[in-house]
Short mmCIF file of C-alpha atoms and ligand atoms in Angstrom, two decimals:
data_model
loop_
_atom_site.label_atom_id
_atom_site.label_comp_id
_atom_site.label_asym_id
_atom_site.label_seq_id
_atom_site.Cartn_x
_atom_site.Cartn_y
_atom_site.Cartn_z
CA UNK S 1 -5.89 54.21 77.23
CA UNK S 2 -3.13 53.26 79.66
CA UNK S 3 0.29 52.93 78.09
CA UNK S 4 2.45 50.20 79.52
CA UNK S 5 4.82 47.51 78.38
CA UNK S 6 3.61 43.95 78.00
CA UNK S 7 5.62 41.78 80.38
CA UNK S 8 3.59 38.65 80.99
CA UNK S 9 1.87 36.84 78.11
CA UNK S 10 -0.36 33.77 77.92
CA UNK S 11 -0.35 31.88 74.63
CA UNK S 12 -3.28 29.52 74.09
CA UNK S 13 -2.25 26.79 71.62
CA UNK S 14 1.15 25.18 71.13
CA UNK S 15 1.01 24.77 67.34
CA UNK S 16 3.18 26.41 64.72
CA UNK S 17 2.27 30.05 65.40
CA UNK S 18 2.05 29.79 69.20
CA UNK S 19 5.43 28.09 69.51
CA UNK S 20 7.17 30.60 67.23
CA UNK S 21 5.71 33.46 69.25
CA UNK S 22 6.74 31.87 72.56
CA UNK S 23 10.37 31.54 71.44
CA UNK S 24 10.50 35.07 70.09
CA UNK S 25 8.96 36.64 73.21
CA UNK S 26 11.32 34.70 75.50
CA UNK S 27 14.25 36.02 73.40
CA UNK S 28 13.00 39.51 74.24
CA UNK S 29 12.78 38.75 77.97
CA UNK S 30 9.00 38.51 78.35
CA UNK S 31 7.46 35.99 80.72
CA UNK S 32 5.51 33.43 78.67
CA UNK S 33 3.01 30.78 79.77
CA UNK S 34 1.59 28.47 77.10
CA UNK S 35 -1.36 26.12 77.43
CA UNK S 36 -1.98 23.34 74.91
CA UNK S 37 -5.16 21.30 74.79
CA UNK S 38 -3.52 18.02 73.81
CA UNK S 39 -2.14 15.83 76.59
CA UNK S 40 0.17 14.03 74.19
CA UNK S 41 1.74 16.99 72.45
CA UNK S 42 2.20 15.87 68.88
CA UNK S 43 1.10 16.56 65.32
CA UNK S 44 -0.36 14.34 62.63
CA UNK S 45 2.06 13.16 59.98
CA UNK S 46 3.31 14.09 56.56
CA UNK S 47 5.00 17.32 55.60
CA UNK S 48 4.85 21.01 55.05
CA UNK S 49 6.32 23.37 52.47
CA UNK S 50 8.06 26.43 53.85
CA UNK S 51 8.65 29.06 51.22
CA UNK S 52 11.11 31.93 50.90
CA UNK S 53 9.24 34.34 53.20
CA UNK S 54 9.02 31.64 55.87
CA UNK S 55 12.76 30.94 55.67
CA UNK S 56 13.28 34.68 56.22
CA UNK S 57 10.85 34.65 59.15
CA UNK S 58 12.68 31.73 60.76
CA UNK S 59 15.92 33.68 60.44
CA UNK S 60 14.20 36.62 62.20
CA UNK S 61 13.10 34.23 64.95
CA UNK S 62 16.65 32.95 65.43
CA UNK S 63 15.58 29.36 64.76
CA UNK S 64 17.27 28.89 61.40
CA UNK S 65 20.10 26.49 62.09
CA UNK S 66 18.20 23.77 63.92
CA UNK S 67 15.30 24.23 61.53
CA UNK S 68 17.37 23.79 58.34
CA UNK S 69 18.98 20.68 59.78
CA UNK S 70 15.57 19.09 60.34
CA UNK S 71 14.30 19.46 56.77
CA UNK S 72 15.33 19.40 53.10
CA UNK S 73 16.40 22.78 51.66
CA UNK S 74 15.55 23.33 47.99
CA UNK S 75 15.54 26.15 45.46
CA UNK S 76 12.87 26.20 42.75
CA UNK S 77 9.40 24.88 42.02
CA UNK S 78 8.81 22.75 38.93
CA UNK S 79 5.38 22.65 37.28
CA UNK S 80 4.57 19.57 35.19
CA UNK S 81 1.67 18.10 33.20
CA UNK S 82 -0.17 15.07 34.59
CA UNK S 83 2.05 12.74 32.52
CA UNK S 84 5.22 14.32 33.93
CA UNK S 85 6.11 16.64 31.01
CA UNK S 86 7.78 19.84 32.33
CA UNK S 87 5.68 23.00 31.84
CA UNK S 88 7.39 25.78 33.82
CA UNK S 89 10.08 26.37 36.42
CA UNK S 90 9.76 29.07 39.09
CA UNK S 91 13.15 29.93 40.58
CA UNK S 92 13.47 30.35 44.34
CA UNK S 93 14.31 33.65 46.05
CA UNK S 94 16.91 33.57 48.81
CA UNK S 95 15.15 36.17 50.96
CA UNK S 96 17.02 35.31 54.17
CA UNK S 97 20.38 36.00 52.52
CA UNK S 98 22.65 34.20 50.05
CA UNK S 99 23.89 31.78 52.72
CA UNK S 100 20.41 30.30 53.20
CA UNK S 101 18.27 28.25 50.80
CA UNK S 102 15.13 29.62 49.15
CA UNK S 103 12.70 26.99 50.47
CA UNK S 104 12.48 24.07 52.85
CA UNK S 105 10.40 20.90 52.94
CA UNK S 106 10.03 19.55 56.46
CA UNK S 107 7.96 16.85 58.13
CA UNK S 108 5.31 18.23 60.48
CA UNK S 109 6.70 16.17 63.29
CA UNK S 110 10.25 17.47 62.71
CA UNK S 111 8.97 21.06 62.64
CA UNK S 112 7.01 20.53 65.85
CA UNK S 113 10.06 18.96 67.51
CA UNK S 114 12.26 21.94 66.57
CA UNK S 115 9.72 24.57 67.63
CA UNK S 116 8.66 22.90 70.90
CA UNK S 117 12.28 22.22 71.94
CA UNK S 118 13.21 25.86 71.25
CA UNK S 119 10.24 27.26 73.19
CA UNK S 120 10.96 25.01 76.19
CA UNK S 121 14.73 25.65 76.19
CA UNK S 122 14.14 29.39 76.12
CA UNK S 123 11.99 29.13 79.25
CA UNK S 124 8.36 29.02 78.14
CA UNK S 125 6.19 27.55 80.92
CA UNK S 126 4.14 24.92 79.03
CA UNK S 127 1.10 23.15 80.44
CA UNK S 128 -0.33 20.30 78.38
CA UNK S 129 -3.91 19.02 78.54
CA UNK S 130 -5.06 22.50 79.56
CA UNK S 131 -7.12 25.25 77.99
CA UNK S 132 -8.80 28.48 79.02
CA UNK S 133 -12.36 28.57 80.36
CA UNK S 134 -12.83 32.29 81.02
CA UNK S 135 -11.13 35.52 80.02
CA UNK S 136 -12.10 38.56 82.12
CA UNK S 137 -10.81 41.98 81.16
CA UNK S 138 -13.36 44.38 82.59
CA UNK S 139 -14.94 46.33 79.76
CA UNK S 140 -12.58 44.84 77.13
CA UNK S 141 -11.26 48.28 76.22
CA UNK S 142 -7.77 47.25 77.31
CA UNK S 143 -7.70 49.92 79.98
CA UNK S 144 -8.07 47.61 82.97
CA UNK S 145 -4.40 46.68 82.72
CA UNK S 146 -4.73 42.91 82.54
CA UNK S 147 -6.69 39.80 81.70
CA UNK S 148 -7.84 37.45 84.47
CA UNK S 149 -7.80 33.93 83.10
CA UNK S 150 -9.52 30.85 84.48
CA UNK S 151 -8.00 27.61 83.18
CA UNK S 152 -9.73 24.26 82.61
CA UNK S 153 -7.84 22.75 85.58
CA UNK S 154 -9.43 25.33 87.89
CA UNK S 155 -6.30 27.47 88.32
CA UNK S 156 -6.26 31.19 87.53
CA UNK S 157 -3.70 33.73 86.33
CA UNK S 158 -3.40 37.39 85.39
CA UNK S 159 -1.67 38.45 82.17
CA UNK S 160 -0.83 41.68 80.35
CA UNK S 161 -1.84 40.00 77.10
CA UNK S 162 -3.49 36.74 76.00
CA UNK S 163 -2.77 35.39 72.49
CA UNK S 164 -5.20 32.91 70.96
CA UNK S 165 -3.05 30.67 68.73
CA UNK S 166 -5.45 27.75 68.99
CA UNK S 167 -6.05 27.04 65.32
CA UNK S 168 -9.04 26.71 63.01
CA UNK S 169 -11.62 25.90 65.69
CA UNK S 170 -10.21 28.47 68.13
CA UNK S 171 -11.86 28.55 71.52
CA UNK S 172 -10.37 31.97 72.23
CA UNK S 173 -12.01 33.31 69.06
CA UNK S 174 -15.36 32.02 70.34
CA UNK S 175 -14.86 33.60 73.77
CA UNK S 176 -13.77 36.90 72.27
CA UNK S 177 -16.05 37.16 69.25
CA UNK S 178 -19.13 34.95 69.71
CA UNK S 179 -20.45 36.42 66.45
CA UNK S 180 -17.33 35.47 64.44
CA UNK S 181 -17.67 33.54 61.16
CA UNK S 182 -17.10 29.79 61.37
CA UNK S 183 -14.84 27.71 59.08
CA UNK S 184 -16.27 26.92 55.64
CA UNK S 185 -15.65 23.74 53.60
CA UNK S 186 -14.44 24.82 50.14
CA UNK S 187 -15.54 21.71 48.23
CA UNK S 188 -12.07 20.17 48.03
CA UNK S 189 -9.87 17.93 50.13
CA UNK S 190 -6.20 17.01 50.21
CA UNK S 191 -4.71 13.52 50.32
CA UNK S 192 -1.17 12.90 51.46
CA UNK S 193 1.27 10.00 51.72
CA UNK S 194 4.99 9.75 52.52
CA UNK S 195 7.45 7.90 50.28
CA UNK S 196 11.20 7.37 50.11
CA UNK S 197 12.69 10.28 48.15
CA UNK S 198 14.23 9.54 44.72
CA UNK S 199 17.18 11.81 43.75
CA UNK S 200 15.13 13.65 41.09
CA UNK S 201 12.76 15.08 43.73
CA UNK S 202 15.21 17.73 44.92
CA UNK S 203 12.63 20.51 44.43
CA UNK S 204 8.89 20.95 44.84
CA UNK S 205 7.24 19.33 41.80
CA UNK S 206 3.57 20.01 41.04
CA UNK S 207 1.55 18.09 38.43
CA UNK S 208 -1.61 19.50 36.83
CA UNK S 209 -4.30 16.84 36.61
CA UNK S 210 -7.73 17.28 35.00
CA UNK S 211 -9.54 17.47 38.36
CA UNK S 212 -6.84 18.63 40.79
CA UNK S 213 -3.14 18.98 41.46
CA UNK S 214 -0.67 16.40 42.67
CA UNK S 215 2.71 17.33 44.07
CA UNK S 216 5.92 15.86 45.41
CA UNK S 217 7.84 17.68 48.11
CA UNK S 218 11.20 16.59 49.56
CA UNK S 219 11.20 16.40 53.39
CA UNK S 220 14.64 14.96 54.19
CA UNK S 221 17.48 13.14 52.46
CA UNK S 222 15.37 9.93 52.54
CA UNK S 223 11.79 11.14 52.57
CA UNK S 224 9.29 13.04 50.43
CA UNK S 225 5.53 13.35 50.43
CA UNK S 226 2.92 13.07 47.73
CA UNK S 227 -0.12 15.35 47.94
CA UNK S 228 -3.24 15.47 45.84
CA UNK S 229 -6.16 17.88 45.80
CA UNK S 230 -9.60 16.56 44.82
CA UNK S 231 -13.16 17.81 44.65
CA UNK S 232 -15.33 16.11 47.29
CA UNK S 233 -18.89 17.46 46.97
CA UNK S 234 -20.81 17.47 50.25
CA UNK S 235 -17.69 16.76 52.33
CA UNK S 236 -18.35 13.00 52.67
CA UNK S 237 -16.93 11.06 55.61
CA UNK S 238 -14.21 8.86 54.12
CA UNK S 239 -14.05 5.31 55.58
CA UNK S 240 -10.66 5.02 57.32
CA UNK S 241 -10.06 1.48 56.04
CA UNK S 242 -10.59 2.56 52.39
CA UNK S 243 -8.36 5.63 52.24
CA UNK S 244 -5.71 3.83 50.15
CA UNK S 245 -8.14 2.75 47.40
CA UNK S 246 -9.86 6.15 47.40
CA UNK S 247 -6.53 7.98 47.01
CA UNK S 248 -5.41 5.59 44.26
CA UNK S 249 -8.71 6.18 42.40
CA UNK S 250 -8.20 9.90 42.43
CA UNK S 251 -4.62 9.55 41.16
CA UNK S 252 -5.70 7.60 38.04
CA UNK S 253 -5.18 10.50 35.59
CA UNK S 254 -1.48 10.81 36.53
CA UNK S 255 1.40 9.10 34.72
CA UNK S 256 5.16 9.28 35.19
CA UNK S 257 6.52 9.17 38.72
CA UNK S 258 3.17 10.04 40.35
CA UNK S 259 1.51 7.19 38.44
CA UNK S 260 4.18 4.76 39.61
CA UNK S 261 3.80 5.92 43.23
CA UNK S 262 0.03 5.42 43.01
CA UNK S 263 0.54 1.65 42.82
CA UNK S 264 2.51 1.75 46.08
CA UNK S 265 -0.38 3.19 48.12
CA UNK S 266 -1.54 0.01 49.82
CA UNK S 267 -1.95 0.84 53.53
CA UNK S 268 -4.93 3.03 54.52
CA UNK S 269 -3.15 4.01 57.75
CA UNK S 270 -0.43 5.74 55.71
CA UNK S 271 -2.90 8.07 53.96
CA UNK S 272 -3.69 11.41 55.58
CA UNK S 273 -6.98 12.87 54.35
CA UNK S 274 -8.10 16.40 55.15
CA UNK S 275 -11.10 18.38 53.86
CA UNK S 276 -10.16 21.99 53.09
CA UNK S 277 -11.74 24.58 55.38
CA UNK S 278 -11.20 28.31 55.24
CA UNK S 279 -11.90 31.30 57.44
CA UNK S 280 -11.07 35.00 57.18
CA UNK S 281 -11.95 37.00 60.27
CA UNK S 282 -12.80 40.63 59.64
CA UNK S 283 -10.61 43.17 61.44
CA UNK S 284 -9.85 43.68 64.22
CA UNK S 285 -8.41 40.40 65.47
CA UNK S 286 -8.22 41.67 69.01
CA UNK S 287 -10.45 42.92 71.77
CA UNK S 288 -8.81 44.76 74.63
CA UNK S 289 -5.83 42.69 75.69
CA UNK S 290 -6.69 39.45 73.88
CA UNK S 291 -5.43 38.95 70.32
CA UNK S 292 -5.61 36.13 67.78
CA UNK S 293 -3.07 34.80 65.28
CA UNK S 294 -2.69 32.10 62.64
CA UNK S 295 -5.49 29.78 61.56
CA UNK S 296 -7.70 31.16 64.32
CA UNK S 297 -8.18 34.24 62.11
CA UNK S 298 -6.96 33.38 58.60
CA UNK S 299 -7.19 29.69 57.71
CA UNK S 300 -6.42 29.00 54.08
CA UNK S 301 -6.26 26.08 51.66
CA UNK S 302 -2.90 24.44 50.88
CA UNK S 303 -2.89 25.60 47.22
CA UNK S 304 -0.24 28.27 47.77
CA UNK S 305 1.52 26.53 50.69
CA UNK S 306 1.31 29.61 52.90
CA UNK S 307 -0.95 28.78 55.88
CA UNK S 308 1.81 28.09 58.35
CA UNK S 309 3.87 30.84 56.76
CA UNK S 310 1.23 33.41 57.62
CA UNK S 311 1.01 32.12 61.24
CA UNK S 312 4.81 32.35 61.57
CA UNK S 313 4.84 35.87 60.12
CA UNK S 314 2.10 36.88 62.59
CA UNK S 315 4.42 35.71 65.37
CA UNK S 316 7.37 37.69 63.96
CA UNK S 317 5.31 40.89 63.84
CA UNK S 318 3.73 40.47 67.30
CA UNK S 319 7.13 39.70 68.84
CA UNK S 320 8.56 42.86 67.32
CA UNK S 321 5.66 45.03 68.52
CA UNK S 322 4.83 43.71 71.99
CA UNK S 323 7.98 44.83 73.81
CA UNK S 324 7.47 48.40 72.56
CA UNK S 325 6.42 51.02 75.06
CA UNK S 326 3.03 52.09 73.70
CA UNK S 327 -0.65 51.66 74.50
CA UNK S 328 -1.77 48.10 73.91
CA UNK S 329 -4.48 49.20 71.46
CA UNK S 330 -1.91 51.10 69.38
CA UNK S 331 0.40 48.08 69.28
CA UNK S 332 -2.41 45.78 68.20
CA UNK S 333 -3.63 48.29 65.58
CA UNK S 334 -0.11 48.22 64.12
CA UNK S 335 -0.30 44.41 64.10
CA UNK S 336 -3.55 44.63 62.11
CA UNK S 337 -2.06 47.16 59.67
CA UNK S 338 0.87 44.88 58.94
CA UNK S 339 -1.02 41.58 58.77
CA UNK S 340 -4.59 41.93 57.59
CA UNK S 341 -4.25 42.64 53.84
CA UNK S 342 -1.37 40.23 53.39
CA UNK S 343 -3.28 37.37 55.01
CA UNK S 344 -6.46 38.24 53.15
CA UNK S 345 -4.54 38.13 49.87
CA UNK S 346 -3.26 34.62 50.68
CA UNK S 347 -6.68 33.31 51.73
CA UNK S 348 -8.47 34.83 48.70
CA UNK S 349 -5.82 33.68 46.19
CA UNK S 350 -5.75 30.15 47.63
CA UNK S 351 -9.55 29.89 47.45
CA UNK S 352 -9.41 31.16 43.85
CA UNK S 353 -6.85 28.47 42.89
CA UNK S 354 -9.21 25.83 44.31
CA UNK S 355 -12.21 27.29 42.48
CA UNK S 356 -10.26 27.19 39.20
CA UNK S 357 -9.55 23.50 39.80
CA UNK S 358 -13.16 22.69 40.61
CA UNK S 359 -14.37 24.55 37.50
CA UNK S 360 -11.75 22.64 35.38
CA UNK S 361 -10.61 26.02 34.05
CA UNK S 362 -7.94 25.74 31.34
CA UNK S 363 -7.94 29.48 30.51
CA UNK S 364 -6.35 30.64 33.78
CA UNK S 365 -2.79 31.65 34.61
CA UNK S 366 -1.86 29.42 37.55
CA UNK S 367 1.87 30.15 37.14
CA UNK S 368 1.03 33.88 37.20
CA UNK S 369 -0.92 33.43 40.44
CA UNK S 370 2.02 31.68 42.08
CA UNK S 371 4.42 34.38 40.85
CA UNK S 372 2.18 37.14 42.23
CA UNK S 373 2.01 35.32 45.59
CA UNK S 374 5.82 35.12 45.62
CA UNK S 375 6.10 38.85 44.84
CA UNK S 376 3.64 39.79 47.59
CA UNK S 377 5.19 37.53 50.23
CA UNK S 378 8.71 38.70 49.34
CA UNK S 379 7.77 42.19 50.60
CA UNK S 380 8.84 42.90 54.19
CA UNK S 381 6.29 41.83 56.82
C1 FAD Z 401 -3.78 19.59 54.44
C2 FAD Z 401 -3.02 20.82 54.83
C3 FAD Z 401 -1.79 21.09 54.23
C4 FAD Z 401 -1.06 22.22 54.59
N1 FAD Z 401 0.13 22.49 53.97
C5 FAD Z 401 0.81 23.61 54.29
C6 FAD Z 401 2.07 23.93 53.69
O1 FAD Z 401 2.59 23.16 52.88
N2 FAD Z 401 2.69 25.09 54.04
C7 FAD Z 401 2.14 25.93 54.95
O2 FAD Z 401 2.74 26.99 55.23
N3 FAD Z 401 0.96 25.66 55.56
C8 FAD Z 401 0.29 24.52 55.26
N4 FAD Z 401 -0.90 24.24 55.87
C9 FAD Z 401 -1.47 25.16 56.84
C10 FAD Z 401 -0.86 25.03 58.22
O3 FAD Z 401 -0.87 23.70 58.71
C11 FAD Z 401 -1.61 25.92 59.21
O4 FAD Z 401 -1.87 27.16 58.59
C12 FAD Z 401 -0.81 26.14 60.47
O5 FAD Z 401 -0.64 24.92 61.17
C13 FAD Z 401 -1.48 27.18 61.37
O6 FAD Z 401 -0.76 27.36 62.55
P1 FAD Z 401 -1.50 27.77 63.89
O7 FAD Z 401 -0.43 27.87 64.93
O8 FAD Z 401 -2.39 28.90 63.66
O9 FAD Z 401 -2.45 26.53 64.21
P2 FAD Z 401 -2.07 25.03 64.53
O10 FAD Z 401 -0.73 24.69 63.98
O11 FAD Z 401 -3.26 24.24 64.10
O12 FAD Z 401 -1.95 24.98 66.12
C14 FAD Z 401 -3.05 25.15 66.98
C15 FAD Z 401 -2.70 24.49 68.30
O13 FAD Z 401 -3.68 24.86 69.26
C16 FAD Z 401 -4.07 23.70 69.98
N5 FAD Z 401 -5.44 23.96 70.48
C17 FAD Z 401 -6.60 23.86 69.82
N6 FAD Z 401 -7.62 24.24 70.61
C18 FAD Z 401 -7.09 24.59 71.80
C19 FAD Z 401 -7.62 25.07 73.02
N7 FAD Z 401 -8.94 25.26 73.17
N8 FAD Z 401 -6.77 25.33 74.04
C20 FAD Z 401 -5.42 25.14 73.91
N9 FAD Z 401 -4.87 24.67 72.78
C21 FAD Z 401 -5.68 24.41 71.73
C22 FAD Z 401 -3.99 22.58 68.98
O14 FAD Z 401 -3.90 21.31 69.60
C23 FAD Z 401 -2.70 22.97 68.25
O15 FAD Z 401 -1.56 22.47 68.90
C24 FAD Z 401 -1.61 23.11 55.54
C25 FAD Z 401 -2.84 22.82 56.16
C26 FAD Z 401 -3.54 21.69 55.80
C27 FAD Z 401 -4.87 21.40 56.45
#
């Protein structure tokens, strides 16, 4: 195999993982092109929880200051009964150093704004409304020295490496591994709605209902979001004009603050509904000089709040490895060694948490599962 540094990279997909990787590779002086399928480059609403390991990863990526300013830093996680009684408190870990918070709640739009601005300012060449049509790399052993790419607008380019960061329904995954598994519906869905933030929601608060979990996560000084998991057998199509009544129905078992918020869900357009789909690609996640990251290879449920975290960590590891002077296959093997088991643990544990909910299990240690996840993700990437 030919050794040689990676100088010119194409990233397919300008979501959370692709944008973090673009910034990090530009910081290291690599040439980066990024194509994003959407013409209007935006993200659907509501928020995202970024836990201790993600705060540390953002520090590694050099994005911390603008990132913290765009969200709501918080320390611990509170676990409550459906009526609001406190059950347990899990303290935060300041993994990025004592000067930084343990966790951050941030709106998806604010996160996208921070990441896209950083990638563009650092010199990523972004093309919107564009994807890849063909990837040619000879015998795919990585020895041909490059990937010839044909784009959907008819242009072509040659790259040392192509990164598929194009999410759950990744086109790059399909081009690379036509035999790859496809996303699987787990049986549950998540409902979300933004609200003004009351002072008491200065931490992530989760509420155990009989059929699923609700939670409140601060996103900014003024904003928080409410999420709810529910079992939805058969993955029914939810009528868009009924989302408010359907979400309210599913929140009936909750009292306290969540119960009071339920009555304020009156506009179906403010409800974001998403069936949960998972995917865990077997190793390797690369073929020759094309590699995958994020949801394209390890899409998880939101139960442990780590999906984006794993995509961001993938970017941290790839950015550390790619400038190294070694054969491309060796670099990508090291990527697999550092990422595969950690991501598999998150996907498996998140699926397990959902299965416990669907089986209405009372005999399980949910707090223990969260603590184990925090221990595992606190380890260096
Ligand atoms: C309901 C829900 C709640 C979640 N909550 C959390 C949370 O609290 N914390 C957390 O860490 N994670 C959470 N996640 C997971 C998180 O959103 C994902 O894991 C994360 O966005 C994955 O990043 P990614 O870069 O791999 O993919 P994405 O962020 O999905 O980005 C993929 C990008 O590729 C683009 N694209 C798609 N196809 C193509 C193509 N053919 N060509 C070019 N571009 C293409 C897309 O438009 C998109 O911009 C949640 C997920 C869901 C569904």
